[in-house]
């Protein structure tokens, strides 16, 4: 993992002007009487970290006022509304590597506010990806995301399942290594409305991101080398047909086109789904008997291959940023540092999410030595990280996603053929990029 995520830092970090960058020994600092207004992502994977905020308040004398806590898609809409209306005098905001190119101008350069040695403690490639137009616009939290395959082990250990599956499909029932095998197994295990073979998030960037990685796994491209949408290809049709066919076969829940990430996590934890492609942040939740009916029965492995031999591997990471219009940037930067420091990253990583600080990754591997499940999780995600790839690096990615996903839904629901839906989606995406002057 260290080899995968290591890279060259993006340029020399600037020294602060004015008050100057904080010294490492000064953190978290003293900010008596200061209130820091924040807008955060909410949801099961993310909440535990926020329990550290009162510790920061006690250490600094400042207060944190949470203005918003929403899923990433809804908070993205709110941030864009704030930018449009000029209402950006709050201080700390959620950010994500896939969304960050849209927010240039909203967020300030953290390299002017934090000590270089603290920034250098992060995996260099994440800092590179968080640096936009020469500005370090966010610090990554311990939420490096790439998806692996979770599955119920008992289904694969059942002798009756093995016999029936072999008789029907002609090969042994083992955890899938290709998306064709996922399809076979999802249809085999499905017993609607009580049990489903698999599931997927069916709206917003969530379905577009999954479609994107399936296009890559099928040997296609989303945008070509000139930035033109080309996902309405044979590879694109095969990718979309994967979703369409599973929905038609009732191997996925009927409501899956309205699902987002928390719906998937709760669905697999309910014990009613056999196979689930999902993020590392759910690993602890799935194996905790307090939250999951499949605890003790969870297997984890690298994501499957498409017909091209490539594995799916859509990836990115979450982080925190400070606005340009924040009235007390030093206090805000201190809070961002606190939520991404070693202690915070260890807290998050202990539940499954992958850290973005080099030392915490080493710590995480050490913790797994005597924990078979944790070791299985890290082994799967280490392998999957070798296949990780980011979304196309265009500020229009989310706008394109918002135009494309209703077309994907139309095909899944049977209102259009996959070709019709993708041709119309590609035309909309092309128009967006033309309007932005990119084509």
Coordinates of C-alpha atoms in Angstrom, one line a residue:
X1 CA 0.0 0.0 0.0
X2 CA 2.8 2.4 0.8
X3 CA 4.4 1.7 -2.5
X4 CA 1.1 2.2 -4.3
X5 CA 0.3 5.5 -2.6
X6 CA 3.7 7.0 -2.5
X7 CA 4.6 9.6 -5.0
X8 CA 6.2 13.0 -5.4
X9 CA 4.7 15.9 -3.4
X10 CA 3.2 18.5 -5.7
X11 CA 5.8 21.3 -5.5
X12 CA 7.4 23.0 -2.6
X13 CA 4.9 24.1 0.1
X14 CA 4.7 27.8 0.6
X15 CA 5.6 29.5 3.9
X16 CA 2.8 31.5 5.4
X17 CA 2.5 35.2 5.0
X18 CA 1.0 37.4 7.7
X19 CA 0.7 35.5 11.0
X20 CA 2.9 32.7 9.5
X21 CA 2.5 29.0 9.5
X22 CA 1.9 27.3 12.8
X23 CA 4.8 25.5 14.4
X24 CA 4.2 21.8 15.1
X25 CA 4.7 22.5 18.8
X26 CA 1.9 25.2 18.7
X27 CA -0.8 22.8 17.5
X28 CA -3.7 22.8 18.3
X29 CA -3.2 26.4 19.6
X30 CA -5.3 28.7 21.7
X31 CA -8.4 30.4 20.3
X32 CA -10.4 31.6 23.3
X33 CA -13.8 32.9 22.4
X34 CA -13.6 31.9 18.7
X35 CA -16.5 30.0 17.1
X36 CA -15.7 27.9 14.0
X37 CA -18.7 27.2 11.8
X38 CA -18.5 23.9 9.9
X39 CA -20.3 21.9 7.2
X40 CA -19.6 18.1 7.5
X41 CA -20.5 14.9 5.8
X42 CA -22.7 12.7 7.9
X43 CA -23.4 9.0 7.9
X44 CA -22.4 5.8 9.8
X45 CA -18.9 5.7 8.4
X46 CA -18.0 9.2 9.3
X47 CA -19.7 10.0 12.7
X48 CA -17.2 8.5 15.2
X49 CA -14.5 11.0 14.3
X50 CA -16.7 13.9 15.3
X51 CA -16.6 12.7 18.9
X52 CA -13.1 14.2 19.0
X53 CA -14.4 17.7 18.5
X54 CA -15.1 18.4 22.2
X55 CA -11.4 17.5 22.9
X56 CA -10.3 20.1 20.4
X57 CA -12.7 22.7 22.0
X58 CA -11.3 21.9 25.5
X59 CA -7.7 22.2 24.3
X60 CA -8.1 25.4 22.3
X61 CA -10.9 27.3 24.1
X62 CA -12.8 27.6 20.8
X63 CA -16.2 26.3 20.0
X64 CA -17.4 24.4 16.9
X65 CA -20.8 25.1 15.5
X66 CA -22.0 22.4 13.1
X67 CA -24.2 24.2 10.5
X68 CA -24.8 21.1 8.3
X69 CA -24.3 17.4 8.4
X70 CA -25.5 15.7 5.2
X71 CA -24.5 13.0 2.7
X72 CA -21.8 14.0 0.2
X73 CA -24.2 14.6 -2.7
X74 CA -26.5 16.9 -0.7
X75 CA -23.7 18.8 0.9
X76 CA -22.1 19.3 -2.6
X77 CA -25.4 21.0 -3.7
X78 CA -25.3 23.2 -0.6
X79 CA -21.7 24.3 -1.2
X80 CA -22.5 25.2 -4.8
X81 CA -25.5 27.2 -3.5
X82 CA -23.3 29.0 -1.0
X83 CA -20.8 29.8 -3.8
X84 CA -23.6 31.2 -6.0
X85 CA -25.1 33.3 -3.3
X86 CA -21.8 34.5 -1.8
X87 CA -22.6 32.9 1.5
X88 CA -19.2 31.5 2.2
X89 CA -18.2 33.1 5.5
X90 CA -18.4 29.8 7.4
X91 CA -15.0 28.1 8.0
X92 CA -14.5 24.4 7.7
X93 CA -16.1 22.2 5.0
X94 CA -16.2 18.7 3.7
X95 CA -14.2 17.9 0.6
X96 CA -13.5 14.9 -1.6
X97 CA -10.9 14.3 -4.3
X98 CA -13.7 13.7 -6.9
X99 CA -15.5 16.9 -6.0
X100 CA -12.6 19.2 -5.2
X101 CA -11.9 20.6 -8.7
X102 CA -15.4 22.3 -8.6
X103 CA -14.6 24.3 -5.5
X104 CA -11.5 26.3 -6.6
X105 CA -12.0 29.7 -5.1
X106 CA -14.0 28.5 -2.2
X107 CA -11.2 27.0 -0.2
X108 CA -7.9 28.4 0.9
X109 CA -4.3 27.1 0.8
X110 CA -3.7 25.1 3.9
X111 CA 0.1 25.0 3.2
X112 CA 0.1 28.6 4.4
X113 CA -1.6 27.7 7.7
X114 CA 0.0 24.4 8.8
X115 CA 3.6 23.3 9.4
X116 CA 5.3 21.5 6.5
X117 CA 6.3 18.6 8.6
X118 CA 2.6 17.9 9.4
X119 CA 1.7 18.0 5.7
X120 CA 4.7 15.8 4.8
X121 CA 3.4 13.1 7.2
X122 CA 0.6 12.3 4.8
X123 CA 1.0 9.8 1.9
X124 CA 2.5 12.1 -0.8
X125 CA 0.1 11.0 -3.6
X126 CA -2.9 12.1 -1.5
X127 CA -1.4 15.5 -0.9
X128 CA -0.7 15.8 -4.6
X129 CA -4.3 15.0 -5.4
X130 CA -5.5 17.5 -2.8
X131 CA -3.4 20.2 -4.4
X132 CA -5.3 22.1 -7.1
X133 CA -3.8 24.9 -9.1
X134 CA -0.9 25.0 -6.7
X135 CA -3.1 25.3 -3.6
X136 CA -3.4 22.6 -0.9
X137 CA -7.1 22.7 -0.7
X138 CA -7.8 19.9 1.8
X139 CA -6.2 17.6 4.3
X140 CA -7.2 14.0 3.8
X141 CA -8.9 12.2 6.6
X142 CA -8.5 8.4 7.2
X143 CA -11.0 7.7 4.4
X144 CA -9.0 6.6 1.4
X145 CA -11.7 4.8 -0.6
X146 CA -11.6 2.0 -3.0
X147 CA -14.1 -0.9 -3.0
X148 CA -13.7 -4.5 -2.3
X149 CA -16.2 -7.4 -2.3
X150 CA -17.9 -8.4 1.0
X151 CA -19.8 -11.7 1.0
X152 CA -21.5 -14.1 3.4
X153 CA -19.1 -16.9 3.9
X154 CA -21.7 -19.5 5.0
X155 CA -23.4 -19.3 1.5
X156 CA -20.2 -20.6 0.0
X157 CA -19.6 -23.3 2.7
X158 CA -23.1 -24.8 2.3
X159 CA -22.8 -28.2 0.6
X160 CA -26.3 -28.0 -1.0
X161 CA -25.5 -24.6 -2.5
X162 CA -22.3 -26.1 -3.9
X163 CA -24.0 -29.0 -5.5
X164 CA -26.9 -27.0 -7.0
X165 CA -24.6 -24.2 -8.3
X166 CA -22.2 -26.6 -10.0
X167 CA -25.1 -28.5 -11.7
X168 CA -26.6 -25.2 -13.0
X169 CA -23.5 -23.2 -14.0
X170 CA -20.9 -25.9 -14.6
X171 CA -18.2 -24.5 -12.2
X172 CA -17.5 -24.6 -8.5
X173 CA -19.2 -22.1 -6.2
X174 CA -16.4 -20.0 -4.7
X175 CA -16.3 -16.2 -4.0
X176 CA -16.4 -14.5 -7.4
X177 CA -13.3 -13.2 -9.2
X178 CA -15.1 -11.9 -12.3
X179 CA -18.2 -9.8 -12.8
X180 CA -19.8 -12.6 -14.8
X181 CA -19.4 -14.8 -11.8
X182 CA -21.0 -12.1 -9.6
X183 CA -24.0 -12.1 -12.0
X184 CA -24.3 -15.9 -11.9
X185 CA -24.0 -16.1 -8.1
X186 CA -26.3 -13.1 -7.5
X187 CA -29.0 -14.7 -9.6
X188 CA -28.4 -18.1 -7.9
X189 CA -28.7 -16.7 -4.3
X190 CA -31.6 -14.3 -4.9
X191 CA -34.9 -15.2 -3.3
X192 CA -36.9 -12.0 -3.6
X193 CA -38.4 -10.3 -1.7
X194 CA -36.6 -11.8 1.3
X195 CA -33.1 -12.2 0.0
X196 CA -31.0 -10.7 -2.8
X197 CA -27.8 -11.7 -4.6
X198 CA -26.3 -8.2 -4.6
X199 CA -27.2 -4.5 -4.7
X200 CA -25.9 -1.2 -6.0
X201 CA -26.3 2.5 -5.3
X202 CA -28.6 3.7 -8.0
X203 CA -28.5 7.5 -8.1
X204 CA -26.3 10.5 -8.1
X205 CA -22.6 10.2 -8.7
X206 CA -22.8 6.8 -6.9
X207 CA -24.3 5.0 -9.9
X208 CA -22.3 7.0 -12.4
X209 CA -19.0 6.1 -10.5
X210 CA -19.9 2.5 -10.5
X211 CA -20.8 2.6 -14.2
X212 CA -17.5 4.4 -14.9
X213 CA -15.4 1.7 -13.2
X214 CA -17.4 -1.0 -15.0
X215 CA -16.7 0.7 -18.3
X216 CA -13.0 0.6 -17.5
X217 CA -13.2 -3.1 -16.4
X218 CA -14.9 -3.8 -19.8
X219 CA -11.9 -2.3 -21.6
X220 CA -13.6 1.0 -22.4
X221 CA -13.1 4.7 -21.6
X222 CA -15.4 7.3 -20.0
X223 CA -13.6 10.2 -21.6
X224 CA -11.1 9.8 -24.4
X225 CA -7.6 11.4 -24.5
X226 CA -9.1 14.7 -25.8
X227 CA -11.7 14.7 -23.0
X228 CA -14.6 13.7 -25.1
X229 CA -17.3 11.4 -23.7
X230 CA -17.0 8.0 -25.3
X231 CA -18.8 5.8 -22.8
X232 CA -21.6 5.0 -25.3
X233 CA -19.4 2.3 -26.7
X234 CA -19.7 -1.5 -26.9
X235 CA -17.8 -1.6 -23.6
X236 CA -20.2 1.0 -22.1
X237 CA -23.2 -1.1 -23.2
X238 CA -21.8 -4.2 -21.6
X239 CA -21.1 -2.3 -18.4
X240 CA -24.7 -0.8 -18.2
X241 CA -26.2 -4.2 -19.1
X242 CA -24.7 -5.6 -16.0
X243 CA -26.9 -3.3 -13.9
X244 CA -29.9 -3.8 -16.2
X245 CA -29.8 -7.6 -16.3
X246 CA -29.5 -8.0 -12.5
X247 CA -32.4 -5.6 -12.0
X248 CA -34.5 -7.5 -14.6
X249 CA -33.7 -10.8 -12.9
X250 CA -34.8 -9.4 -9.5
X251 CA -31.4 -10.3 -8.1
X252 CA -31.2 -6.8 -6.5
X253 CA -33.7 -5.0 -4.4
X254 CA -36.5 -3.2 -6.3
X255 CA -35.6 0.1 -4.6
X256 CA -31.9 -0.1 -5.5
X257 CA -32.2 2.7 -8.0
X258 CA -32.9 5.0 -5.0
X259 CA -30.1 3.7 -2.8
X260 CA -27.0 5.6 -1.7
X261 CA -24.1 4.3 0.4
X262 CA -25.8 4.1 3.8
X263 CA -28.6 2.1 2.2
X264 CA -26.1 -0.5 0.9
X265 CA -24.3 -0.7 4.2
X266 CA -27.5 -1.3 6.2
X267 CA -28.7 -3.7 3.6
X268 CA -25.7 -6.0 3.8
X269 CA -25.6 -5.8 7.6
X270 CA -29.2 -6.8 7.7
X271 CA -28.2 -10.3 6.4
X272 CA -30.5 -10.1 3.3
X273 CA -27.7 -9.6 0.6
X274 CA -25.2 -12.2 -0.4
X275 CA -22.5 -10.1 -2.2
X276 CA -21.8 -6.4 -1.7
X277 CA -19.2 -4.2 -3.4
X278 CA -18.4 -1.6 -0.8
X279 CA -16.0 0.8 0.9
X280 CA -13.5 0.0 3.6
X281 CA -15.3 2.2 6.1
X282 CA -18.0 -0.5 6.5
X283 CA -15.6 -3.3 7.5
X284 CA -15.9 -2.9 11.2
X285 CA -19.7 -2.2 11.1
X286 CA -20.3 -5.4 9.1
X287 CA -18.4 -7.6 11.6
X288 CA -19.8 -6.0 14.8
X289 CA -22.7 -8.0 16.3
X290 CA -24.2 -4.8 17.7
X291 CA -24.8 -3.5 14.2
X292 CA -24.8 -6.4 11.9
X293 CA -26.6 -9.8 11.5
X294 CA -23.7 -11.1 9.4
X295 CA -21.0 -10.5 12.0
X296 CA -18.6 -13.4 12.1
X297 CA -19.8 -14.5 8.7
X298 CA -18.1 -11.8 6.5
X299 CA -15.5 -12.6 3.9
X300 CA -13.6 -9.9 2.0
X301 CA -11.7 -10.1 -1.3
X302 CA -10.4 -8.0 -4.1
X303 CA -13.0 -6.6 -6.5
X304 CA -13.8 -8.7 -9.5
X305 CA -12.5 -8.4 -13.1
X306 CA -14.5 -7.3 -16.1
X307 CA -14.3 -9.0 -19.5
X308 CA -11.1 -7.1 -20.3
X309 CA -9.3 -8.7 -17.4
X310 CA -9.2 -5.4 -15.5
X311 CA -10.6 -5.1 -12.1
X312 CA -13.0 -2.3 -11.0
X313 CA -11.2 0.2 -8.8
X314 CA -12.9 3.6 -8.7
X315 CA -11.2 5.5 -5.8
X316 CA -10.8 8.8 -4.0
X317 CA -10.6 10.2 -0.5
X318 CA -12.4 12.5 1.9
X319 CA -11.0 15.5 3.6
X320 CA -11.5 18.8 5.3
X321 CA -11.0 22.3 3.9
X322 CA -10.9 25.9 5.2
X323 CA -12.8 28.7 3.3
X324 CA -11.1 31.8 1.9
X325 CA -13.7 33.9 3.7
X326 CA -13.3 32.3 7.1
X327 CA -12.9 35.0 9.7
X328 CA -10.3 33.0 11.7
X329 CA -8.4 30.7 9.4
X330 CA -5.8 29.7 12.0
X331 CA -8.4 28.3 14.3
X332 CA -10.1 26.5 11.3
X333 CA -6.8 25.1 10.1
X334 CA -6.2 23.8 13.7
X335 CA -9.5 22.0 13.7
X336 CA -8.8 20.5 10.2
X337 CA -5.4 19.3 11.5
X338 CA -7.0 17.8 14.6
X339 CA -9.5 15.8 12.6
X340 CA -6.8 14.4 10.4
X341 CA -3.9 14.0 12.9
X342 CA -2.5 10.6 13.9
X343 CA -4.9 10.1 16.8
X344 CA -7.9 10.9 14.6
X345 CA -6.7 8.6 11.8
X346 CA -6.1 5.7 14.2
X347 CA -9.6 6.2 15.5
X348 CA -11.1 5.9 12.0
X349 CA -8.7 3.2 10.8
X350 CA -9.6 1.0 13.7
X351 CA -13.1 0.6 12.2
X352 CA -11.9 -0.3 8.8
X353 CA -11.3 2.9 6.7
X354 CA -7.9 3.2 5.2
X355 CA -5.6 5.9 6.6
X356 CA -3.8 8.6 4.6
X357 CA -0.9 9.2 7.0
X358 CA 2.1 7.0 6.4
X359 CA 2.7 6.2 10.0
X360 CA -0.9 5.3 10.7
X361 CA -0.9 2.9 7.8
X362 CA 2.1 1.1 9.4
X363 CA 0.3 1.1 12.7
X364 CA -2.8 -0.3 11.1
X365 CA -0.9 -3.2 9.7
X366 CA 0.6 -3.9 13.1
X367 CA -2.9 -4.0 14.7
X368 CA -4.1 -6.6 12.3
X369 CA -1.4 -9.2 13.1
X370 CA -3.5 -10.9 15.7
X371 CA -6.9 -10.1 14.3
X372 CA -7.8 -12.6 11.4
X373 CA -10.8 -10.5 10.1
X374 CA -8.9 -7.2 10.2
X375 CA -6.0 -9.0 8.4
X376 CA -8.3 -10.3 5.8
X377 CA -9.8 -6.8 5.3
X378 CA -6.4 -5.1 4.9
X379 CA -5.1 -7.9 2.6
X380 CA -8.1 -7.4 0.3
X381 CA -7.9 -3.7 0.3
X382 CA -4.1 -3.7 -0.2
X383 CA -4.6 -5.8 -3.2
X384 CA -7.5 -3.8 -4.5
X385 CA -5.5 -0.5 -4.0
X386 CA -3.2 -1.8 -6.7
X387 CA -6.1 -1.5 -9.2
X388 CA -7.3 1.9 -7.9
X389 CA -8.0 4.8 -10.3
X390 CA -9.5 8.2 -9.9
X391 CA -12.4 9.7 -11.8
X392 CA -11.6 11.9 -14.8
X393 CA -9.9 15.0 -13.5
X394 CA -12.4 17.6 -14.9
X395 CA -14.2 20.1 -12.8
X396 CA -17.4 19.1 -14.7
X397 CA -17.3 15.5 -13.4
X398 CA -20.2 16.0 -10.9
X399 CA -22.2 18.1 -13.4
X400 CA -21.7 15.3 -15.9
X401 CA -22.7 12.7 -13.3
X402 CA -25.9 14.6 -12.6
X403 CA -26.8 14.5 -16.3
X404 CA -25.8 10.9 -16.9
X405 CA -27.3 9.1 -13.9
X406 CA -31.0 9.6 -14.8
X407 CA -30.2 8.0 -18.2
X408 CA -28.6 5.0 -16.5
X409 CA -31.7 4.7 -14.3
X410 CA -33.9 4.8 -17.3
X411 CA -32.1 1.8 -18.8
X412 CA -32.1 -0.1 -15.5
X413 CA -35.9 0.5 -15.1
X414 CA -36.5 -0.6 -18.7
X415 CA -37.7 2.7 -20.0
X416 CA -34.8 2.8 -22.6
X417 CA -32.4 0.4 -24.1
X418 CA -28.8 0.6 -22.8
X419 CA -27.7 2.1 -26.2
X420 CA -30.4 4.7 -26.2
X421 CA -29.7 5.7 -22.7
X422 CA -25.9 6.0 -23.2
X423 CA -26.2 7.9 -26.5
X424 CA -28.4 10.4 -24.8
X425 CA -26.2 10.6 -21.8
X426 CA -23.1 11.1 -24.0
X427 CA -24.8 13.9 -25.8
X428 CA -25.7 15.6 -22.6
X429 CA -22.1 15.2 -21.2
X430 CA -20.6 16.5 -24.4
X431 CA -22.9 19.6 -24.3
X432 CA -21.7 20.3 -20.7
X433 CA -18.1 20.1 -21.7
X434 CA -18.7 22.3 -24.8
X435 CA -20.5 24.9 -22.7
X436 CA -17.5 24.9 -20.3
X437 CA -15.1 25.4 -23.2
X438 CA -13.4 22.0 -22.8
X439 CA -14.4 20.7 -26.3

